[in-house]
Amino acid sequence: MTDPTSPQPAARTADVPSHAGSAALPHARSEPDPAEHPPVQADPETAPGTLGGGGSGTVGSGSGAIDRLRFVGVATRRIARGSDAEEIILGLCRATVPTFADAILVYLLNPLPVGDEQPTNPWVFILRRTDRIPDVSGGLAGDGGGGTATAAVLPLLSGALTRVELRGNGPLAEVLRGVRPVFTDSQVSQQALSELTGAGTPPQERHAILAPLRGQRRVIGAAVFLRRPDNDAFQKDDLQVAQQLSTHAALGVDKAILHGREASVADELQRTMLPDDLPEPTGVRLASRYLPAGKTARVGGDWYDAIPLPGSRVALVVGDVMGHSTTSAAIMGQLRTTVQTLAGLDLPPQEMLHHLDEQAQRLGDDRMATCLYAVYDPVAHRITAANAGHPPPVLLHRDGSTEVVNLEPNAPIGVGGVDFQTVELPAPPGSTLVLYTDGLVESRTRDVWTGVEDLREKLTETAALTRPDHATPLEPLCEAILDIVGPGDRDDDIALLAARFEGIAPGNEASLELEPRPESVRHARRLVRDSLAGWDLTELEDAVELLVSEVVTNAVRYAERPVSVRLLRTDVLRCEVGDDVPQLPRLRQAGPADEGGRGLYLVQRLARKWGATRLSTGKLVWFEMALPGRS
């Protein structure tokens, strides 16, 4: 079908949920429902007497222009109170029944077009809501009395079509192209009403108005206003009232769709930028939660991350971009990507925040964010952390006691010229570090430090429910932490990251530093044999010794400083070889005449996993072997 309205300046809109597949549609009310919004009634102080001349008190003959203006003002305010499409349509129904009409049907396009999108062909209208005055005399519903009213009005309500396909250029299309409301007293308008509702017998005289719902760009639906035959007919001036009400409702739906689409895009943008799954690094267990802001606040820029680092370490990150908008979510994604890139360089936490601060300044003058970056070493059982204006983390010890980690707060990211300070602290096995954004501990009724104390109390309370010889499970712990937010609308989104430190026992680690000489390869093989014998892993000796020889040989050939070799036994056997050469090795197919190029091929075929990471001092090549009896 051709768009019945002329194009207007583009603006983005969004779909509202369709009721086409619902088992039940909102039907006309046979009795008043106190839980629903009451109908808009005329203010007795401003509109003396009744607004109409019929039994329902409609805006009809004798009410005058002043009463109509008063009614339109009350009705449009009622419609404007809606925050989404359903509430707006409900407001239209409650504002017009019974003050203006005895019954109403509202149809909307499905799906509602977004922005400059054209509606699907053919156009499909879905009955979104019906409403009518309660049956108090049997004249509108039921079989006892009022037979004429029942025959004329009730079929449009009880038998109205719930789905209408608009094809070609029929009567309904002609009325919609006209945009203005019409009485159903002409042949074309009667056929249009029948096509829309499926009614076989049209209402008598001027007891029905068919009003197109015209949004910013096009007709998005239609409303049918009905009066009983025993009530006064609509007057010519009532067409203006119907047009104002339908236009106001249509524009409200357009704005609600626009707001909903923007919120949906921002929320989807933010969620896609958060990690889908947390890694499973050696010696630490992780759990996380993210809660978007409540309805009164737009999407924010909170994020969390856990990034595996060389040496079986892991970086724990939590940050918060200031503001609530799609822009905040986009800036969050850029900063998170920057953190992941810089983490691959294995920079100290203070340098990490320094480079992140520079990146935020390049993004704009007002790109402010808070961030906390911590690195956990499972072999040393220590944490190295730096803070940029973020709330301090809380450490839950195995015995249930808690402490707020004393970090220099520093200035937020984006200020520029800040000297970030690094703090190193112990991370005993069984302890849990809780990192969070300010939405968890701060609100309009609670300051940050009060919220931090509430968090500590919740952690202690939850730990007390666990047996003394066991650490609190992380998933239930995260759920318990979110309880401190309480019910109601949240002002800010919340990111939560909990890390349980298990560490690696000293007996499961063996390391050695070698001079960059060819004979050092022999010492590396001896380290492998001695370590695997002590760990009762002699089954892996031949394969691991071969791979270590290949990797160490390549390192000592080009290195100028000592080469480090380390073996770690956890659920896998991990070998790490570090040198001062920044170029990363690449897997390639060696030719028959090539002297080299086969070492990494062996690593790739025999190891469970392998990789290479560039460090600030060079690089680290590592590989993992599955333990005997494990896949």
XYZ file of C-alpha atoms in Angstrom:
631
model
C 0.000 0.000 0.000
C 1.173 3.542 -0.690
C 2.076 5.596 2.374
C -1.013 7.768 2.970
C 0.987 10.621 4.441
C 3.637 12.853 2.982
C 7.221 12.370 4.164
C 8.525 14.522 6.985
C 11.965 15.087 8.527
C 13.456 11.811 9.676
C 13.601 10.838 13.316
C 14.339 7.477 14.826
C 11.580 5.402 16.387
C 11.348 1.908 17.763
C 8.838 -0.897 17.836
C 6.613 -1.633 20.793
C 5.782 -5.243 21.640
C 3.082 -6.640 19.396
C -0.012 -8.374 20.694
C -0.662 -10.223 17.468
C 0.323 -13.559 18.964
C -1.310 -13.050 22.362
C -3.921 -15.497 23.453
C -6.128 -12.736 24.797
C -6.487 -9.080 23.898
C -7.605 -6.274 26.205
C -11.404 -6.426 25.949
C -14.130 -3.977 26.767
C -14.882 -3.658 30.457
C -18.175 -5.064 31.600
C -17.510 -3.738 35.111
C -15.290 -0.975 36.421
C -11.877 -2.246 37.422
C -10.556 -0.345 40.452
C -7.014 -1.497 39.680
C -7.026 0.287 36.347
C -6.862 4.010 35.738
C -10.299 5.586 36.194
C -11.933 7.337 33.252
C -11.202 11.027 32.877
C -14.191 12.933 34.147
C -14.939 16.587 33.739
C -13.862 18.781 36.594
C -17.090 19.901 38.293
C -15.465 23.171 39.259
C -14.526 24.072 35.707
C -17.348 22.373 33.775
C -20.682 22.927 35.527
C -23.354 20.413 34.732
C -22.858 17.507 32.378
C -20.636 17.575 29.321
C -23.243 16.093 27.018
C -26.857 15.549 26.447
C -26.937 11.749 26.625
C -27.059 9.152 29.299
C -23.310 8.752 29.339
C -22.463 12.416 29.831
C -20.542 12.777 26.582
C -19.237 15.923 24.995
C -22.267 16.363 22.812
C -24.907 18.866 21.967
C -25.156 21.822 24.274
C -21.723 21.483 25.818
C -20.244 24.320 23.791
C -16.752 25.185 22.633
C -15.496 25.991 26.145
C -16.465 22.579 27.475
C -14.783 20.949 24.509
C -11.563 22.866 25.136
C -11.637 21.891 28.811
C -12.211 18.261 27.913
C -9.418 18.226 25.332
C -7.031 19.767 27.855
C -7.855 17.134 30.501
C -7.746 14.292 27.969
C -4.407 15.261 26.421
C -2.829 15.562 29.856
C -4.123 12.096 30.644
C -2.670 10.712 27.412
C 0.661 12.464 27.987
C 1.130 10.697 31.325
C 1.878 7.442 29.507
C 5.530 6.431 29.303
C 5.173 3.676 26.699
C 2.827 2.821 23.840
C 0.530 0.651 25.953
C 0.101 3.305 28.635
C -0.560 5.991 26.025
C -3.245 3.922 24.312
C -4.757 3.113 27.708
C -4.775 6.826 28.515
C -6.617 7.539 25.255
C -9.251 4.942 26.135
C -9.740 6.118 29.713
C -9.814 9.778 28.680
C -12.563 9.304 26.097
C -14.807 6.679 27.709
C -17.380 7.652 28.912
C -16.770 11.402 28.684
C -16.580 11.588 24.904
C -17.729 8.182 23.677
C -19.442 5.085 25.003
C -16.854 2.751 23.503
C -13.538 2.873 21.645
C -11.380 0.510 19.602
C -7.696 1.252 18.909
C -5.706 -0.426 16.127
C -1.950 -0.040 15.543
C 0.352 -1.149 12.774
C 2.275 -4.335 13.478
C 5.186 -4.026 13.431
C 5.361 -0.306 13.987
C 7.832 1.216 11.485
C 11.077 2.643 12.835
C 12.554 5.873 11.522
C 12.388 6.009 7.737
C 11.457 2.352 7.444
C 8.424 1.609 5.351
C 5.674 -0.540 6.861
C 5.601 -4.160 5.773
C 3.440 -4.901 2.763
C 0.620 -5.617 3.210
C -0.041 -3.341 6.138
C -1.190 -5.280 9.187
C -3.304 -3.620 11.876
C -3.592 -5.253 15.301
C -6.353 -4.474 17.774
C -4.358 -3.195 20.750
C -7.159 -2.170 23.117
C -10.942 -1.773 23.431
C -12.912 -0.002 26.135
C -16.546 0.846 26.881
C -18.790 2.093 29.648
C -20.008 -0.532 32.129
C -23.358 -2.152 31.345
C -25.691 -0.811 34.000
C -28.991 -0.952 32.147
C -28.517 -3.868 29.783
C -28.523 -1.491 26.836
C -24.935 -2.108 25.780
C -24.172 -5.660 26.748
C -26.338 -8.669 27.366
C -29.631 -9.744 25.930
C -32.037 -8.146 28.371
C -33.194 -4.743 27.120
C -31.691 -2.226 24.794
C -31.863 -4.479 21.748
C -31.094 -1.662 19.341
C -27.980 -0.657 21.266
C -26.825 -4.237 21.450
C -27.247 -4.781 17.740
C -25.529 -1.521 16.783
C -22.599 -1.250 19.202
C -21.847 -4.616 20.756
C -20.805 -6.382 17.534
C -18.023 -3.844 17.068
C -16.660 -4.747 20.488
C -17.254 -8.447 20.952
C -16.841 -9.377 17.295
C -14.172 -6.893 16.208
C -11.373 -8.298 14.101
C -8.093 -8.559 16.018
C -5.910 -8.618 12.899
C -6.552 -6.777 9.650
C -4.477 -6.897 6.477
C -4.755 -3.784 4.345
C -4.273 -4.455 0.649
C -4.714 -2.313 -2.449
C -6.640 0.962 -2.485
C -9.902 0.048 -0.801
C -12.179 2.237 1.320
C -10.047 1.921 4.464
C -6.925 2.951 2.555
C -8.805 5.967 1.188
C -9.875 7.074 4.670
C -6.366 6.632 6.040
C -4.904 8.700 3.221
C -7.301 11.464 4.142
C -5.717 11.518 7.643
C -8.704 13.403 9.147
C -11.438 11.727 11.238
C -14.710 10.980 9.444
C -18.272 10.081 10.400
C -19.434 6.670 9.276
C -22.510 8.054 7.534
C -21.186 7.758 3.979
C -20.799 4.636 1.905
C -16.985 4.870 1.782
C -16.609 5.427 5.529
C -19.063 2.631 6.339
C -17.120 0.240 4.131
C -13.861 1.399 5.728
C -15.268 0.734 9.202
C -16.475 -2.680 8.109
C -13.084 -3.490 6.588
C -11.301 -2.473 9.798
C -13.581 -4.059 12.399
C -15.476 -6.693 10.435
C -18.819 -5.178 11.485
C -21.690 -6.122 9.184
C -24.144 -3.480 10.488
C -22.659 0.025 10.828
C -23.782 2.310 13.674
C -26.790 4.496 13.002
C -26.389 8.047 11.718
C -23.382 9.822 13.258
C -22.800 7.505 16.179
C -19.279 6.483 15.122
C -16.081 8.343 14.197
C -13.196 6.655 12.397
C -9.996 8.583 13.215
C -6.610 7.747 11.636
C -3.700 7.863 14.111
C -1.156 9.991 12.298
C 2.358 10.061 13.776
C 5.326 12.164 12.751
C 5.736 10.537 9.339
C 2.769 8.341 8.556
C -0.464 6.850 9.765
C 0.391 4.263 12.440
C -3.125 3.132 13.329
C -6.783 4.045 13.693
C -9.242 4.707 16.514
C -13.005 4.125 16.376
C -15.156 6.232 18.745
C -18.685 4.857 19.307
C -21.879 6.108 20.922
C -25.001 4.156 21.699
C -28.042 4.743 19.515
C -30.000 5.979 22.544
C -27.337 8.650 23.173
C -26.785 11.906 21.284
C -25.025 11.608 17.934
C -21.596 13.137 17.401
C -21.614 16.719 16.172
C -19.406 18.262 13.512
C -17.210 19.903 16.158
C -16.561 16.478 17.670
C -14.471 15.645 14.620
C -11.973 18.276 15.767
C -11.941 16.747 19.257
C -11.337 13.296 17.800
C -8.550 14.620 15.598
C -6.771 16.315 18.499
C -7.025 13.221 20.690
C -5.901 10.805 17.963
C -3.019 13.048 16.866
C -1.843 13.547 20.433
C -1.944 9.788 21.061
C -0.135 8.980 17.799
C 2.669 11.464 18.492
C 2.957 10.088 22.018
C 3.330 6.566 20.656
C 6.014 7.795 18.247
C 7.962 9.408 21.078
C 7.589 6.340 23.292
C 8.865 4.137 20.492
C 11.809 6.477 19.944
C 12.731 6.412 23.622
C 12.336 2.654 23.790
C 14.508 2.076 20.749
C 17.266 4.357 22.039
C 17.252 2.582 25.400
C 17.238 -0.804 23.687
C 20.140 0.120 21.397
C 22.176 1.519 24.292
C 21.463 -1.512 26.468
C 22.342 -3.927 23.668
C 25.472 -1.920 22.893
C 26.586 -2.119 26.486
C 25.803 -5.804 26.922
C 27.695 -6.781 23.772
C 30.732 -4.927 25.079
C 30.743 -6.852 28.356
C 32.454 -10.283 28.418
C 30.168 -13.161 27.473
C 32.097 -15.603 29.653
C 34.800 -15.123 32.218
C 38.108 -16.969 31.702
C 39.235 -19.758 33.982
C 42.752 -18.693 34.969
C 45.010 -20.821 37.097
C 44.683 -20.386 40.854
C 41.602 -18.128 40.886
C 37.833 -18.567 40.562
C 35.675 -15.776 39.148
C 32.016 -14.729 39.214
C 30.332 -11.570 37.991
C 27.022 -9.755 37.788
C 25.707 -6.817 35.793
C 22.436 -5.001 36.467
C 21.245 -2.185 34.194
C 19.896 1.023 35.666
C 16.227 1.350 36.532
C 13.607 2.856 34.260
C 14.202 6.377 35.494
C 17.862 6.317 34.416
C 19.306 5.629 31.002
C 21.955 3.033 30.326
C 25.341 3.682 31.881
C 28.952 2.823 31.155
C 29.876 0.302 33.856
C 32.100 -2.621 32.879
C 34.191 -5.399 34.335
C 36.805 -7.723 32.889
C 39.222 -10.517 33.761
C 42.265 -10.813 31.495
C 44.768 -13.712 31.650
C 48.361 -12.493 31.770
C 51.730 -14.176 31.282
C 53.024 -16.163 34.211
C 49.560 -17.542 35.075
C 48.589 -14.159 36.447
C 45.236 -12.488 35.868
C 44.193 -8.841 35.634
C 40.954 -7.869 37.387
C 39.338 -4.714 36.035
C 36.233 -2.739 36.919
C 35.344 0.706 35.580
C 32.569 3.242 35.236
C 32.205 5.876 32.521
C 30.446 8.938 33.878
C 27.011 9.660 32.445
C 24.025 7.658 31.248
C 23.625 7.545 27.487
C 24.493 5.638 24.365
C 27.658 7.726 24.240
C 28.655 6.481 27.692
C 28.222 2.882 26.556
C 30.297 3.548 23.419
C 33.094 5.219 25.417
C 33.014 2.267 27.804
C 33.593 -0.109 24.904
C 36.572 1.896 23.670
C 38.163 2.078 27.122
C 37.617 -1.634 27.723
C 39.278 -2.448 24.400
C 42.186 -0.183 25.342
C 42.601 -1.994 28.662
C 42.642 -5.386 26.949
C 45.240 -4.192 24.452
C 47.487 -2.650 27.108
C 47.126 -5.710 29.334
C 48.703 -7.763 26.547
C 51.838 -5.662 27.008
C 52.001 -6.710 30.674
C 52.350 -3.135 31.909
C 52.378 -2.364 35.639
C 49.008 -1.122 36.969
C 50.117 2.496 37.314
C 51.368 2.592 33.710
C 48.189 0.920 32.551
C 46.071 3.691 34.089
C 48.416 6.347 32.745
C 47.964 5.129 29.162
C 44.230 4.719 29.703
C 44.077 8.320 30.914
C 45.816 9.475 27.732
C 43.378 7.498 25.597
C 40.384 9.049 27.388
C 41.760 12.525 26.704
C 42.123 11.682 23.022
C 38.448 10.667 22.939
C 37.343 14.130 24.143
C 37.667 16.758 26.830
C 34.746 15.470 28.907
C 35.400 11.719 28.675
C 35.661 10.936 32.373
C 35.729 7.493 33.948
C 36.804 5.716 37.092
C 38.782 2.496 36.925
C 40.443 -0.011 39.238
C 43.120 -2.321 37.807
C 44.522 -5.177 39.908
C 46.904 -8.010 38.980
C 46.863 -11.266 40.945
C 49.941 -13.512 41.006
C 48.938 -17.042 42.100
C 52.546 -18.111 42.695
C 53.501 -15.150 44.895
C 49.963 -14.974 46.403
C 49.975 -11.219 46.050
C 47.914 -8.464 44.401
C 49.309 -5.362 42.748
C 46.628 -2.698 42.192
C 46.151 0.927 41.205
C 43.041 3.062 41.448
C 41.681 5.962 39.400
C 38.883 7.540 41.422
C 37.002 4.256 41.886
C 35.380 2.943 45.091
C 37.837 0.692 46.951
C 37.493 -3.103 46.733
C 36.646 -5.204 49.771
C 38.660 -8.302 50.723
C 36.749 -11.131 52.411
C 39.066 -13.433 54.359
C 38.493 -17.136 54.827
C 37.544 -16.630 58.500
C 34.712 -14.257 57.511
C 36.450 -11.008 58.430
C 36.535 -8.186 55.895
C 38.748 -5.227 55.140
C 38.552 -2.326 52.735
C 41.654 -2.399 50.558
C 43.538 0.810 51.222
C 44.240 2.217 47.757
C 45.201 5.775 46.942
C 41.995 7.094 45.285
C 43.813 9.332 42.754
C 41.890 11.293 40.130
C 39.536 9.734 37.578
C 40.561 8.730 34.092
C 40.426 11.658 31.681
C 41.652 14.386 34.057
C 45.219 14.254 32.762
C 48.538 14.830 34.490
C 47.822 12.344 37.307
C 50.553 10.275 38.940
C 48.821 7.005 39.799
C 50.074 5.085 42.808
C 50.428 1.281 43.017
C 49.783 -0.761 46.145
C 50.933 -4.350 46.715
C 49.175 -6.519 49.283
C 48.938 -10.202 50.191
C 46.125 -12.386 48.789
C 45.917 -15.427 51.114
C 44.438 -18.632 49.667
C 40.693 -18.798 50.317
C 40.225 -15.034 50.401
C 37.840 -13.251 48.026
C 38.299 -9.839 46.456
C 35.054 -7.998 45.602
C 35.267 -5.254 42.974
C 32.195 -3.188 42.116
C 30.944 0.093 40.674
C 29.390 2.898 42.697
C 25.845 1.911 41.734
C 26.110 -0.888 44.304
C 27.018 1.295 47.281
C 25.748 4.785 46.415
C 22.254 6.173 45.818
C 20.202 9.295 46.480
C 19.559 8.078 50.023
C 22.971 6.570 50.835
C 26.521 7.869 50.563
C 29.415 5.745 49.327
C 30.988 4.929 52.676
C 27.682 3.933 54.217
C 27.191 1.624 51.269
C 30.686 0.158 51.685
C 29.929 -0.634 55.317
C 26.658 -2.275 54.260
C 28.665 -4.361 51.800
C 31.082 -5.461 54.501
C 28.227 -6.450 56.791
C 26.594 -8.453 54.010
C 29.861 -10.259 53.244
C 30.383 -11.128 56.905
C 26.780 -12.261 57.255
C 26.987 -14.472 54.169
C 30.348 -15.965 55.191
C 28.868 -16.920 58.568
C 26.445 -19.245 56.769
C 29.363 -21.304 55.399
C 31.237 -23.993 57.309
C 34.457 -22.710 58.894
C 36.664 -24.975 56.757
C 35.056 -23.890 53.483
C 35.068 -20.663 51.531
C 31.729 -19.086 50.582
C 30.568 -20.203 47.084
C 30.949 -17.341 44.654
C 27.599 -17.461 42.841
C 25.452 -17.322 46.015
C 27.836 -14.674 47.349
C 27.192 -12.434 44.329
C 23.438 -12.849 44.709
C 23.667 -11.940 48.389
C 25.762 -8.852 47.614
C 23.107 -7.513 45.243
C 20.563 -7.687 48.079
C 22.072 -4.566 49.635
C 20.693 -2.523 46.728
C 17.135 -3.223 47.815
C 13.932 -2.994 45.795
C 12.861 0.013 43.775
C 14.235 2.035 40.936
C 18.037 2.219 40.651
C 19.768 5.435 39.663
C 22.817 3.716 38.172
C 23.822 0.418 36.658
C 25.907 -2.037 38.665
C 28.951 -4.093 37.700
C 30.239 -6.673 40.178
C 33.318 -8.924 39.938
C 34.282 -11.412 42.674
C 37.615 -13.274 42.606
C 38.338 -16.249 44.910
C 42.098 -16.709 45.314
C 43.338 -20.292 45.484
C 46.916 -19.748 44.375
C 49.590 -22.213 43.333
C 51.570 -23.986 46.039
C 55.352 -23.370 45.934
C 55.948 -27.083 45.412
C 54.064 -26.915 42.104
C 56.425 -24.373 40.572
C 59.968 -24.746 39.280
C 61.986 -21.991 37.585
C 65.434 -21.299 36.274
C 67.368 -18.437 34.635
C 69.736 -19.337 31.826
C 72.491 -17.407 30.128
C 71.906 -16.938 26.390
C 74.389 -19.663 25.394
C 73.782 -22.896 23.444
C 74.812 -25.110 26.364
C 72.020 -23.598 28.474
C 69.546 -25.839 26.656
C 71.045 -28.795 28.543
C 70.219 -27.138 31.871
C 66.623 -26.552 30.750
C 66.206 -30.244 29.929
C 67.576 -31.180 33.341
C 65.037 -28.869 34.998
C 62.280 -30.676 33.118
C 63.492 -34.157 34.085
C 63.968 -33.300 37.771
C 60.645 -31.474 38.083
C 58.548 -34.128 36.330
C 60.163 -36.878 38.381
C 59.306 -35.036 41.580
C 55.716 -34.550 40.413
C 55.396 -38.185 39.266
C 54.805 -37.086 35.676
C 57.541 -39.059 33.985
C 55.067 -40.078 31.269
C 55.340 -36.536 29.893
C 59.130 -36.347 30.117
C 60.014 -37.090 26.490
C 57.442 -34.744 24.953
C 58.021 -31.868 27.373
C 61.809 -32.170 27.151
C 61.615 -32.021 23.356
C 59.358 -28.957 23.314
C 61.383 -27.108 25.959
C 64.539 -27.774 23.946
C 62.990 -26.283 20.819
C 61.637 -23.164 22.537
C 64.761 -22.505 24.647
C 67.021 -23.049 21.623
C 65.162 -20.365 19.723
C 65.339 -18.012 22.728
C 69.074 -18.322 23.457
C 69.916 -17.922 19.749
C 68.659 -14.327 19.621
C 68.508 -13.158 23.265
C 71.080 -10.859 24.801
C 69.913 -11.132 28.413
C 69.182 -14.163 30.603
C 66.344 -16.441 29.497
C 63.766 -17.520 32.072
C 62.197 -20.991 32.179
C 59.315 -21.861 34.487
C 57.188 -24.995 34.959
C 53.804 -24.877 36.704
C 51.727 -27.868 37.716
C 48.021 -27.223 38.230
C 45.235 -28.993 36.391
C 47.654 -28.883 33.426
C 51.402 -28.705 33.047
C 52.424 -25.257 31.819
C 55.869 -24.265 30.570
C 56.895 -20.601 30.050
C 60.057 -19.358 28.355
C 60.806 -15.613 28.453
C 63.462 -13.602 26.652
C 64.252 -9.988 25.738
C 63.404 -10.263 22.016
C 60.110 -8.472 21.264
C 59.364 -10.243 17.952
C 56.716 -12.912 18.386
C 57.296 -16.314 16.737
C 54.973 -17.293 13.918
C 53.984 -20.777 12.885
C 55.064 -21.506 9.306
C 55.592 -24.471 7.040
C 59.329 -25.117 6.638
C 60.643 -26.147 3.238
C 62.882 -29.208 2.655
C 66.029 -27.061 2.508
C 65.183 -24.823 5.520
C 67.333 -25.249 8.610
C 64.686 -23.859 10.994
C 60.945 -23.379 11.253
C 60.082 -26.821 12.625
C 60.190 -26.099 16.359
C 56.819 -24.365 16.610
C 55.353 -27.012 14.333
C 56.269 -29.617 16.941
C 54.853 -27.431 19.716
C 51.618 -26.987 17.812
C 51.257 -30.743 17.218
C 52.242 -32.049 20.658
C 51.016 -29.354 23.081
C 47.455 -28.988 24.298
C 47.641 -25.198 23.834
C 50.397 -22.746 23.116
C 50.864 -19.028 22.601
C 53.208 -16.060 22.703
C 52.768 -12.734 24.498
C 54.723 -9.546 24.021
C 56.007 -8.061 27.290
C 57.454 -4.670 28.116
C 60.830 -6.428 28.482
C 60.516 -8.802 25.521
C 58.173 -11.764 25.054
C 56.942 -14.938 26.680
C 56.324 -18.204 24.797
C 54.253 -20.794 26.628
C 52.619 -24.156 26.067
C 50.418 -26.489 28.099
C 50.333 -30.280 28.318
C 47.403 -32.311 29.606
C 48.199 -34.350 32.708
C 48.044 -38.149 32.408
C 44.493 -39.384 32.845
C 43.004 -36.022 31.760
C 41.775 -35.052 28.335
